[in-house]
Amino acid sequence: MNKYLLWGCIGLGSVSNAYAELPQEFGKLELKLNTRYWNDEGTAHPTLANPSPSSSEYEQSALGLELNYQSPYLWDWLGIDGSLYAVTKLFDSGKPSAQLLEVENNGKLDQNFATFGQLYIKAKLGDKGEIKLGRQLQDSLLLKSTNNRAVPDTFSGASGQFQLNDQLQTYMAYYDRWKPRSMDSFEKFVTENDERIDYVGLLGAKYQYKNWSVNAEYLNSKDYLKKYGAIAQYKLPMHGLVWTFNTGAFFSRDDGKLFKCGAETELDCVKGQDIDNRGNGYFVDVNVAKNNLEGGIAVSKFDGFWIEDNFAVHSDRNSVLTQDHGTNPFPTSATIGPDFTNNDETAVALRLKYNWKNYVKGLKTEAKYIYGFGAHQSNISSDIEGKERYFDFTVSYALPWVKNLDVRYSFLHYESKFENANLGEKINGMSRKDWDQHRVFINYRYTF
C-alpha cells in the first residue's frame, strides 16, 4: 500500500478514536466511506480511419474515505472546518479511465492517494450571512461538487452567502484552483486545449415567497466562457396531489481569447478558424407526486450549442485531458457523457419514481428516459442531423438495521445516430454510437 495512504488511514482512525472521547463543544466529526464500482462498455461512431470500430470496455472499483471536521464558532463568529480524503483502488480491468483514480504514465490505473480536501476559515456575519476562505465544496445552479465518485470535487478560493431578508438570499464565489475527484492535488483551471483560466467566479440569488421560488445565477470562466440563467418554480397542492411547475432559461457565451477550436471537444469546428458561442436553452418541467409515487415530463429547446463544461484539467504526469467539469441545470440532462444541449436540439424527458416503504422499508426505484432530436453541428454549416436516446434505472436501499448505510445500483444506456452524414461526419456533442454503464454505490456515514 502507498505509504501516504497508509499514514492517512492510520491518521483517520487515530483522530476518530481520540475524538470519540472529546466533548461536543470541540465540534463535530463525521466519517464517510464511499465504495464505488463502474462497469462501462461503449462503441464510437465510425470514421474514415476506423469504419468498423470495436467496443471499448473497462471496470473499476475504489473505496473513498472522508473525515470531515466542523468546528464550533469561536466568539460566536469565527471557525475552521477541514477534511481528509483517501482513495484506494479495489480492482480494475480493461482500458483504464480516470473515473475514480488517475491513469499513470505506464497506462495503468493509480493505486491510491491521501490528501487534505476541504480546509477553510468560516466567519458569520451576525445572522445575515457567512463567508468561507479556503478549500471548500460548491453547490449552485452552474457549479457543483460531484458526489457520485469516491471523493468530491473541491474548490480553492472564497465564497459567501447573505440573507437580505426572509425571502431573498444572495451568494457569490471566486475560485482559482480545484481538486478533481480522481486527483490528489489542487490544480489550475484550464480549457481542453490546456490553456490557463485565471479564475472562475459566480454570483447568484434565490427568492422564495409562499409557493413561488426563483433562482438566478451568473458564472464567468475568465477569458473563456460566461453563462447565466434562472429557474422559476411554483408548487400547487391540489386534491391530494402536489404539482410542481418549473420553467427556466440558460445562456452560454464565448468570453475572450481562450475560446477557440478545441477548447471544448464537443464543439464542431475547423481548427484555426475563429469561432463563437451563443447557446440559448429553454425548458418547461411538470412534476406530480402523490403518496409514494412521483412522475414528471420535461421539454428543453436549444438555439445554438449550450456548453455545460466550465473548465478542465490535464494530468501533470502525461499532459492528457483528465476531466472536464460543469453542471447541467436542464431537467433533460443525462448522467452519462452527452449533455443533450446541441445546436437546434429538442430534448424530451420522462421520469418515474416510487418509494416501496409500505412493502420494503428503505427501498426506492426511479427511471428516466430522454429523447433528443433535430440536432445540428455548431460553428459548421451542414445537413447532418442527430438523434440520441438515454435511459437509466436506479434501485436504492437504505438498510433499516444499519443506520446511515445505503446501497444504490444504476443501469445507464445511451445511443445516437446521424442522418445525411457521410462516413466520418458526426456531431461532436453525440460522442458515442452506443454506451452502457453499470454503477454501484455503497455509502456509510458515522457521526461521532
PDB file of C-alpha atoms in Angstrom, residues 37-231:
ATOM      1  CA  TYR A  37     -17.993   0.345  -8.845  1.00  0.00           C
ATOM      2  CA  TRP A  38     -18.045   1.269 -12.552  1.00  0.00           C
ATOM      3  CA  ASN A  39     -18.600  -1.141 -15.465  1.00  0.00           C
ATOM      4  CA  ASP A  40     -18.508   0.615 -18.829  1.00  0.00           C
ATOM      5  CA  GLU A  41     -18.804  -0.556 -22.440  1.00  0.00           C
ATOM      6  CA  GLY A  42     -19.259   1.661 -25.487  1.00  0.00           C
ATOM      7  CA  THR A  43     -18.697   1.956 -29.223  1.00  0.00           C
ATOM      8  CA  ALA A  44     -17.549   5.098 -31.022  1.00  0.00           C
ATOM      9  CA  HIS A  45     -19.029   6.342 -34.293  1.00  0.00           C
ATOM     10  CA  PRO A  46     -17.300   5.070 -37.467  1.00  0.00           C
ATOM     11  CA  THR A  47     -14.570   7.222 -39.012  1.00  0.00           C
ATOM     12  CA  LEU A  48     -12.607   7.116 -42.270  1.00  0.00           C
ATOM     13  CA  ALA A  49      -9.637   5.716 -40.368  1.00  0.00           C
ATOM     14  CA  ASN A  50     -11.780   3.212 -38.465  1.00  0.00           C
ATOM     15  CA  PRO A  51     -15.008   2.408 -40.348  1.00  0.00           C
ATOM     16  CA  SER A  52     -15.871  -0.522 -38.060  1.00  0.00           C
ATOM     17  CA  PRO A  53     -14.857   0.439 -34.518  1.00  0.00           C
ATOM     18  CA  SER A  54     -14.882  -2.285 -31.899  1.00  0.00           C
ATOM     19  CA  SER A  55     -16.332  -1.731 -28.461  1.00  0.00           C
ATOM     20  CA  SER A  56     -14.171  -0.426 -25.639  1.00  0.00           C
ATOM     21  CA  GLU A  57     -14.761  -1.519 -22.067  1.00  0.00           C
ATOM     22  CA  TYR A  58     -13.424  -1.252 -18.553  1.00  0.00           C
ATOM     23  CA  GLU A  59     -14.440  -1.873 -14.977  1.00  0.00           C
ATOM     24  CA  GLN A  60     -13.006  -0.377 -11.833  1.00  0.00           C
ATOM     25  CA  SER A  61     -13.822  -0.125  -8.160  1.00  0.00           C
ATOM     26  CA  ALA A  62     -12.451   2.071  -5.392  1.00  0.00           C
ATOM     27  CA  LEU A  63     -13.043   2.896  -1.742  1.00  0.00           C
ATOM     28  CA  GLY A  64     -13.097   6.540  -0.708  1.00  0.00           C
ATOM     29  CA  LEU A  65     -12.794   7.822   2.843  1.00  0.00           C
ATOM     30  CA  GLU A  66     -13.703  11.303   4.065  1.00  0.00           C
ATOM     31  CA  LEU A  67     -13.073  12.524   7.588  1.00  0.00           C
ATOM     32  CA  ASN A  68     -14.930  15.815   7.924  1.00  0.00           C
ATOM     33  CA  TYR A  69     -14.448  18.137  10.899  1.00  0.00           C
ATOM     34  CA  GLN A  70     -16.753  21.063  11.714  1.00  0.00           C
ATOM     35  CA  SER A  71     -15.532  23.423  14.407  1.00  0.00           C
ATOM     36  CA  PRO A  72     -17.744  25.462  16.712  1.00  0.00           C
ATOM     37  CA  TYR A  73     -17.761  29.233  16.197  1.00  0.00           C
ATOM     38  CA  LEU A  74     -15.263  30.955  18.476  1.00  0.00           C
ATOM     39  CA  TRP A  75     -16.726  34.141  19.937  1.00  0.00           C
ATOM     40  CA  ASP A  76     -19.875  33.124  18.057  1.00  0.00           C
ATOM     41  CA  TRP A  77     -18.500  34.199  14.657  1.00  0.00           C
ATOM     42  CA  LEU A  78     -15.193  32.528  13.661  1.00  0.00           C
ATOM     43  CA  GLY A  79     -14.329  28.878  12.967  1.00  0.00           C
ATOM     44  CA  ILE A  80     -12.322  26.486  10.816  1.00  0.00           C
ATOM     45  CA  ASP A  81     -13.511  23.307   9.062  1.00  0.00           C
ATOM     46  CA  GLY A  82     -11.473  20.653   7.295  1.00  0.00           C
ATOM     47  CA  SER A  83     -11.459  17.235   5.652  1.00  0.00           C
ATOM     48  CA  LEU A  84      -9.058  14.416   4.938  1.00  0.00           C
ATOM     49  CA  TYR A  85      -9.606  12.424   1.732  1.00  0.00           C
ATOM     50  CA  ALA A  86      -8.223   8.961   0.982  1.00  0.00           C
ATOM     51  CA  VAL A  87      -8.962   6.726  -2.023  1.00  0.00           C
ATOM     52  CA  THR A  88      -7.669   3.219  -2.719  1.00  0.00           C
ATOM     53  CA  LYS A  89      -8.256   1.027  -5.746  1.00  0.00           C
ATOM     54  CA  LEU A  90     -10.088  -2.229  -5.049  1.00  0.00           C
ATOM     55  CA  PHE A  91      -9.735  -3.703  -8.564  1.00  0.00           C
ATOM     56  CA  ASP A  92      -9.848  -2.781 -12.247  1.00  0.00           C
ATOM     57  CA  SER A  93      -9.734  -4.366 -15.693  1.00  0.00           C
ATOM     58  CA  GLY A  94      -9.991  -3.321 -19.324  1.00  0.00           C
ATOM     59  CA  LYS A  95      -8.961   0.073 -20.685  1.00  0.00           C
ATOM     60  CA  PRO A  96      -8.071   2.388 -17.751  1.00  0.00           C
ATOM     61  CA  SER A  97     -10.170   5.549 -17.387  1.00  0.00           C
ATOM     62  CA  ALA A  98      -9.844   8.397 -14.873  1.00  0.00           C
ATOM     63  CA  GLN A  99     -13.267   7.939 -13.302  1.00  0.00           C
ATOM     64  CA  LEU A 100     -12.180   7.100  -9.758  1.00  0.00           C
ATOM     65  CA  LEU A 101      -8.361   7.371  -9.870  1.00  0.00           C
ATOM     66  CA  GLU A 102      -5.778   8.803 -12.261  1.00  0.00           C
ATOM     67  CA  VAL A 103      -4.201   6.904 -15.155  1.00  0.00           C
ATOM     68  CA  GLU A 104      -0.405   6.807 -14.756  1.00  0.00           C
ATOM     69  CA  ASN A 105       2.294   7.144 -17.435  1.00  0.00           C
ATOM     70  CA  ASN A 106       2.533   3.359 -17.713  1.00  0.00           C
ATOM     71  CA  GLY A 107      -1.121   3.252 -18.768  1.00  0.00           C
ATOM     72  CA  LYS A 108      -2.297   1.624 -15.546  1.00  0.00           C
ATOM     73  CA  LEU A 109      -4.736   2.977 -13.000  1.00  0.00           C
ATOM     74  CA  ASP A 110      -3.181   4.624  -9.945  1.00  0.00           C
ATOM     75  CA  GLN A 111      -3.293   2.562  -6.737  1.00  0.00           C
ATOM     76  CA  ASN A 112      -4.344   5.146  -4.151  1.00  0.00           C
ATOM     77  CA  PHE A 113      -3.889   8.609  -2.710  1.00  0.00           C
ATOM     78  CA  ALA A 114      -4.453  10.527   0.516  1.00  0.00           C
ATOM     79  CA  THR A 115      -4.639  14.303   0.825  1.00  0.00           C
ATOM     80  CA  PHE A 116      -6.208  17.242   2.606  1.00  0.00           C
ATOM     81  CA  GLY A 117      -9.514  18.072   0.939  1.00  0.00           C
ATOM     82  CA  GLN A 118     -11.554  20.844   2.486  1.00  0.00           C
ATOM     83  CA  LEU A 119      -9.790  23.356   4.718  1.00  0.00           C
ATOM     84  CA  TYR A 120     -11.367  26.767   5.179  1.00  0.00           C
ATOM     85  CA  ILE A 121     -11.922  29.576   7.649  1.00  0.00           C
ATOM     86  CA  LYS A 122     -15.580  30.454   8.183  1.00  0.00           C
ATOM     87  CA  ALA A 123     -16.911  33.719   9.555  1.00  0.00           C
ATOM     88  CA  LYS A 124     -20.519  34.508  10.451  1.00  0.00           C
ATOM     89  CA  LEU A 125     -21.829  37.973   9.671  1.00  0.00           C
ATOM     90  CA  GLY A 126     -24.279  38.029  12.545  1.00  0.00           C
ATOM     91  CA  ASP A 127     -27.448  36.253  11.475  1.00  0.00           C
ATOM     92  CA  LYS A 128     -27.281  37.726   7.965  1.00  0.00           C
ATOM     93  CA  GLY A 129     -24.642  35.612   6.289  1.00  0.00           C
ATOM     94  CA  GLU A 130     -21.368  33.712   6.246  1.00  0.00           C
ATOM     95  CA  ILE A 131     -18.112  33.798   4.282  1.00  0.00           C
ATOM     96  CA  LYS A 132     -15.617  30.981   3.700  1.00  0.00           C
ATOM     97  CA  LEU A 133     -11.945  31.347   2.752  1.00  0.00           C
ATOM     98  CA  GLY A 134     -10.019  28.285   1.570  1.00  0.00           C
ATOM     99  CA  ARG A 135     -10.729  24.836   0.136  1.00  0.00           C
ATOM    100  CA  GLN A 136     -14.433  24.008   0.079  1.00  0.00           C
ATOM    101  CA  LEU A 137     -17.339  22.295  -1.659  1.00  0.00           C
ATOM    102  CA  GLN A 138     -19.616  24.202  -4.035  1.00  0.00           C
ATOM    103  CA  ASP A 139     -23.311  23.672  -4.756  1.00  0.00           C
ATOM    104  CA  SER A 140     -25.185  26.047  -7.060  1.00  0.00           C
ATOM    105  CA  LEU A 141     -27.011  26.083 -10.402  1.00  0.00           C
ATOM    106  CA  LEU A 142     -23.957  26.164 -12.672  1.00  0.00           C
ATOM    107  CA  LEU A 143     -21.189  24.731 -10.477  1.00  0.00           C
ATOM    108  CA  LYS A 144     -21.488  21.737  -8.132  1.00  0.00           C
ATOM    109  CA  SER A 145     -19.087  19.391  -6.376  1.00  0.00           C
ATOM    110  CA  THR A 146     -19.914  15.908  -7.663  1.00  0.00           C
ATOM    111  CA  ASN A 147     -20.741  13.315  -5.007  1.00  0.00           C
ATOM    112  CA  ASN A 148     -21.032  10.169  -7.123  1.00  0.00           C
ATOM    113  CA  ARG A 149     -17.306   9.310  -7.160  1.00  0.00           C
ATOM    114  CA  ALA A 150     -15.054   8.124  -4.319  1.00  0.00           C
ATOM    115  CA  VAL A 151     -14.455  11.689  -3.051  1.00  0.00           C
ATOM    116  CA  PRO A 152     -15.975  15.007  -4.202  1.00  0.00           C
ATOM    117  CA  ASP A 153     -14.522  17.764  -6.381  1.00  0.00           C
ATOM    118  CA  THR A 154     -13.244  20.530  -4.088  1.00  0.00           C
ATOM    119  CA  PHE A 155     -12.513  24.177  -4.922  1.00  0.00           C
ATOM    120  CA  SER A 156      -9.972  26.666  -3.557  1.00  0.00           C
ATOM    121  CA  GLY A 157     -10.948  30.307  -3.099  1.00  0.00           C
ATOM    122  CA  ALA A 158     -13.647  32.312  -1.332  1.00  0.00           C
ATOM    123  CA  SER A 159     -17.431  32.184  -1.109  1.00  0.00           C
ATOM    124  CA  GLY A 160     -20.203  33.987   0.721  1.00  0.00           C
ATOM    125  CA  GLN A 161     -23.925  33.706   1.412  1.00  0.00           C
ATOM    126  CA  PHE A 162     -26.027  36.639   2.553  1.00  0.00           C
ATOM    127  CA  GLN A 163     -29.626  36.605   3.811  1.00  0.00           C
ATOM    128  CA  LEU A 164     -31.004  40.017   2.863  1.00  0.00           C
ATOM    129  CA  ASN A 165     -34.486  39.341   4.253  1.00  0.00           C
ATOM    130  CA  ASP A 166     -36.818  36.422   4.907  1.00  0.00           C
ATOM    131  CA  GLN A 167     -37.403  35.876   1.187  1.00  0.00           C
ATOM    132  CA  LEU A 168     -34.163  36.924  -0.529  1.00  0.00           C
ATOM    133  CA  GLN A 169     -30.708  35.327  -0.342  1.00  0.00           C
ATOM    134  CA  THR A 170     -27.643  36.150  -2.431  1.00  0.00           C
ATOM    135  CA  TYR A 171     -24.418  34.189  -2.833  1.00  0.00           C
ATOM    136  CA  MET A 172     -21.082  34.512  -4.599  1.00  0.00           C
ATOM    137  CA  ALA A 173     -17.864  32.559  -5.101  1.00  0.00           C
ATOM    138  CA  TYR A 174     -14.377  33.051  -6.537  1.00  0.00           C
ATOM    139  CA  TYR A 175     -12.069  30.084  -7.164  1.00  0.00           C
ATOM    140  CA  ASP A 176      -8.636  29.871  -8.770  1.00  0.00           C
ATOM    141  CA  ARG A 177      -7.883  26.148  -8.302  1.00  0.00           C
ATOM    142  CA  TRP A 178      -9.693  22.867  -7.766  1.00  0.00           C
ATOM    143  CA  LYS A 179      -9.017  19.289  -6.717  1.00  0.00           C
ATOM    144  CA  PRO A 180     -10.654  16.985  -9.272  1.00  0.00           C
ATOM    145  CA  ARG A 181     -12.327  13.903  -7.796  1.00  0.00           C
ATOM    146  CA  SER A 182      -9.694  11.500  -9.197  1.00  0.00           C
ATOM    147  CA  MET A 183      -6.558  13.513  -8.331  1.00  0.00           C
ATOM    148  CA  ASP A 184      -4.564  14.063  -5.135  1.00  0.00           C
ATOM    149  CA  SER A 185      -3.689  17.752  -5.608  1.00  0.00           C
ATOM    150  CA  PHE A 186      -5.270  21.117  -6.331  1.00  0.00           C
ATOM    151  CA  GLU A 187      -4.824  22.066  -9.979  1.00  0.00           C
ATOM    152  CA  LYS A 188      -5.224  25.189 -12.094  1.00  0.00           C
ATOM    153  CA  PHE A 189      -8.309  25.633 -14.266  1.00  0.00           C
ATOM    154  CA  VAL A 190      -7.642  25.121 -17.985  1.00  0.00           C
ATOM    155  CA  THR A 191      -9.547  24.758 -21.235  1.00  0.00           C
ATOM    156  CA  GLU A 192      -9.456  21.433 -23.041  1.00  0.00           C
ATOM    157  CA  ASN A 193      -6.641  22.999 -25.098  1.00  0.00           C
ATOM    158  CA  ASP A 194      -4.697  23.126 -21.801  1.00  0.00           C
ATOM    159  CA  GLU A 195      -4.668  26.946 -21.685  1.00  0.00           C
ATOM    160  CA  ARG A 196      -4.863  28.553 -18.244  1.00  0.00           C
ATOM    161  CA  ILE A 197      -8.133  30.039 -16.951  1.00  0.00           C
ATOM    162  CA  ASP A 198      -7.186  32.519 -14.203  1.00  0.00           C
ATOM    163  CA  TYR A 199     -10.352  32.106 -12.157  1.00  0.00           C
ATOM    164  CA  VAL A 200     -13.973  31.025 -12.110  1.00  0.00           C
ATOM    165  CA  GLY A 201     -16.402  33.403 -10.406  1.00  0.00           C
ATOM    166  CA  LEU A 202     -20.132  33.274  -9.860  1.00  0.00           C
ATOM    167  CA  LEU A 203     -22.924  35.410  -8.446  1.00  0.00           C
ATOM    168  CA  GLY A 204     -26.448  34.259  -7.679  1.00  0.00           C
ATOM    169  CA  ALA A 205     -29.689  34.975  -5.867  1.00  0.00           C
ATOM    170  CA  LYS A 206     -32.608  32.963  -4.504  1.00  0.00           C
ATOM    171  CA  TYR A 207     -36.082  34.327  -3.826  1.00  0.00           C
ATOM    172  CA  GLN A 208     -38.875  32.462  -2.048  1.00  0.00           C
ATOM    173  CA  TYR A 209     -42.431  33.683  -1.473  1.00  0.00           C
ATOM    174  CA  LYS A 210     -45.111  31.236  -0.383  1.00  0.00           C
ATOM    175  CA  ASN A 211     -45.291  28.579  -3.138  1.00  0.00           C
ATOM    176  CA  TRP A 212     -43.102  30.566  -5.549  1.00  0.00           C
ATOM    177  CA  SER A 213     -39.325  30.418  -5.830  1.00  0.00           C
ATOM    178  CA  VAL A 214     -36.747  31.808  -8.264  1.00  0.00           C
ATOM    179  CA  ASN A 215     -33.021  31.033  -8.525  1.00  0.00           C
ATOM    180  CA  ALA A 216     -30.786  33.058 -10.872  1.00  0.00           C
ATOM    181  CA  GLU A 217     -27.028  32.753 -11.420  1.00  0.00           C
ATOM    182  CA  TYR A 218     -24.170  34.214 -13.467  1.00  0.00           C
ATOM    183  CA  LEU A 219     -20.848  32.370 -13.950  1.00  0.00           C
ATOM    184  CA  ASN A 220     -17.644  33.534 -15.625  1.00  0.00           C
ATOM    185  CA  SER A 221     -14.610  31.445 -16.582  1.00  0.00           C
ATOM    186  CA  LYS A 222     -12.096  34.242 -17.147  1.00  0.00           C
ATOM    187  CA  ASP A 223     -11.363  34.945 -20.844  1.00  0.00           C
ATOM    188  CA  TYR A 224     -13.119  31.719 -21.872  1.00  0.00           C
ATOM    189  CA  LEU A 225     -16.834  31.389 -21.184  1.00  0.00           C
ATOM    190  CA  LYS A 226     -19.697  33.100 -19.404  1.00  0.00           C
ATOM    191  CA  LYS A 227     -23.067  31.584 -18.544  1.00  0.00           C
ATOM    192  CA  TYR A 228     -26.210  32.910 -16.925  1.00  0.00           C
ATOM    193  CA  GLY A 229     -29.827  31.977 -16.408  1.00  0.00           C
ATOM    194  CA  ALA A 230     -32.682  31.382 -13.997  1.00  0.00           C
ATOM    195  CA  ILE A 231     -35.244  28.816 -12.865  1.00  0.00           C
TER     196      ILE A 231
END
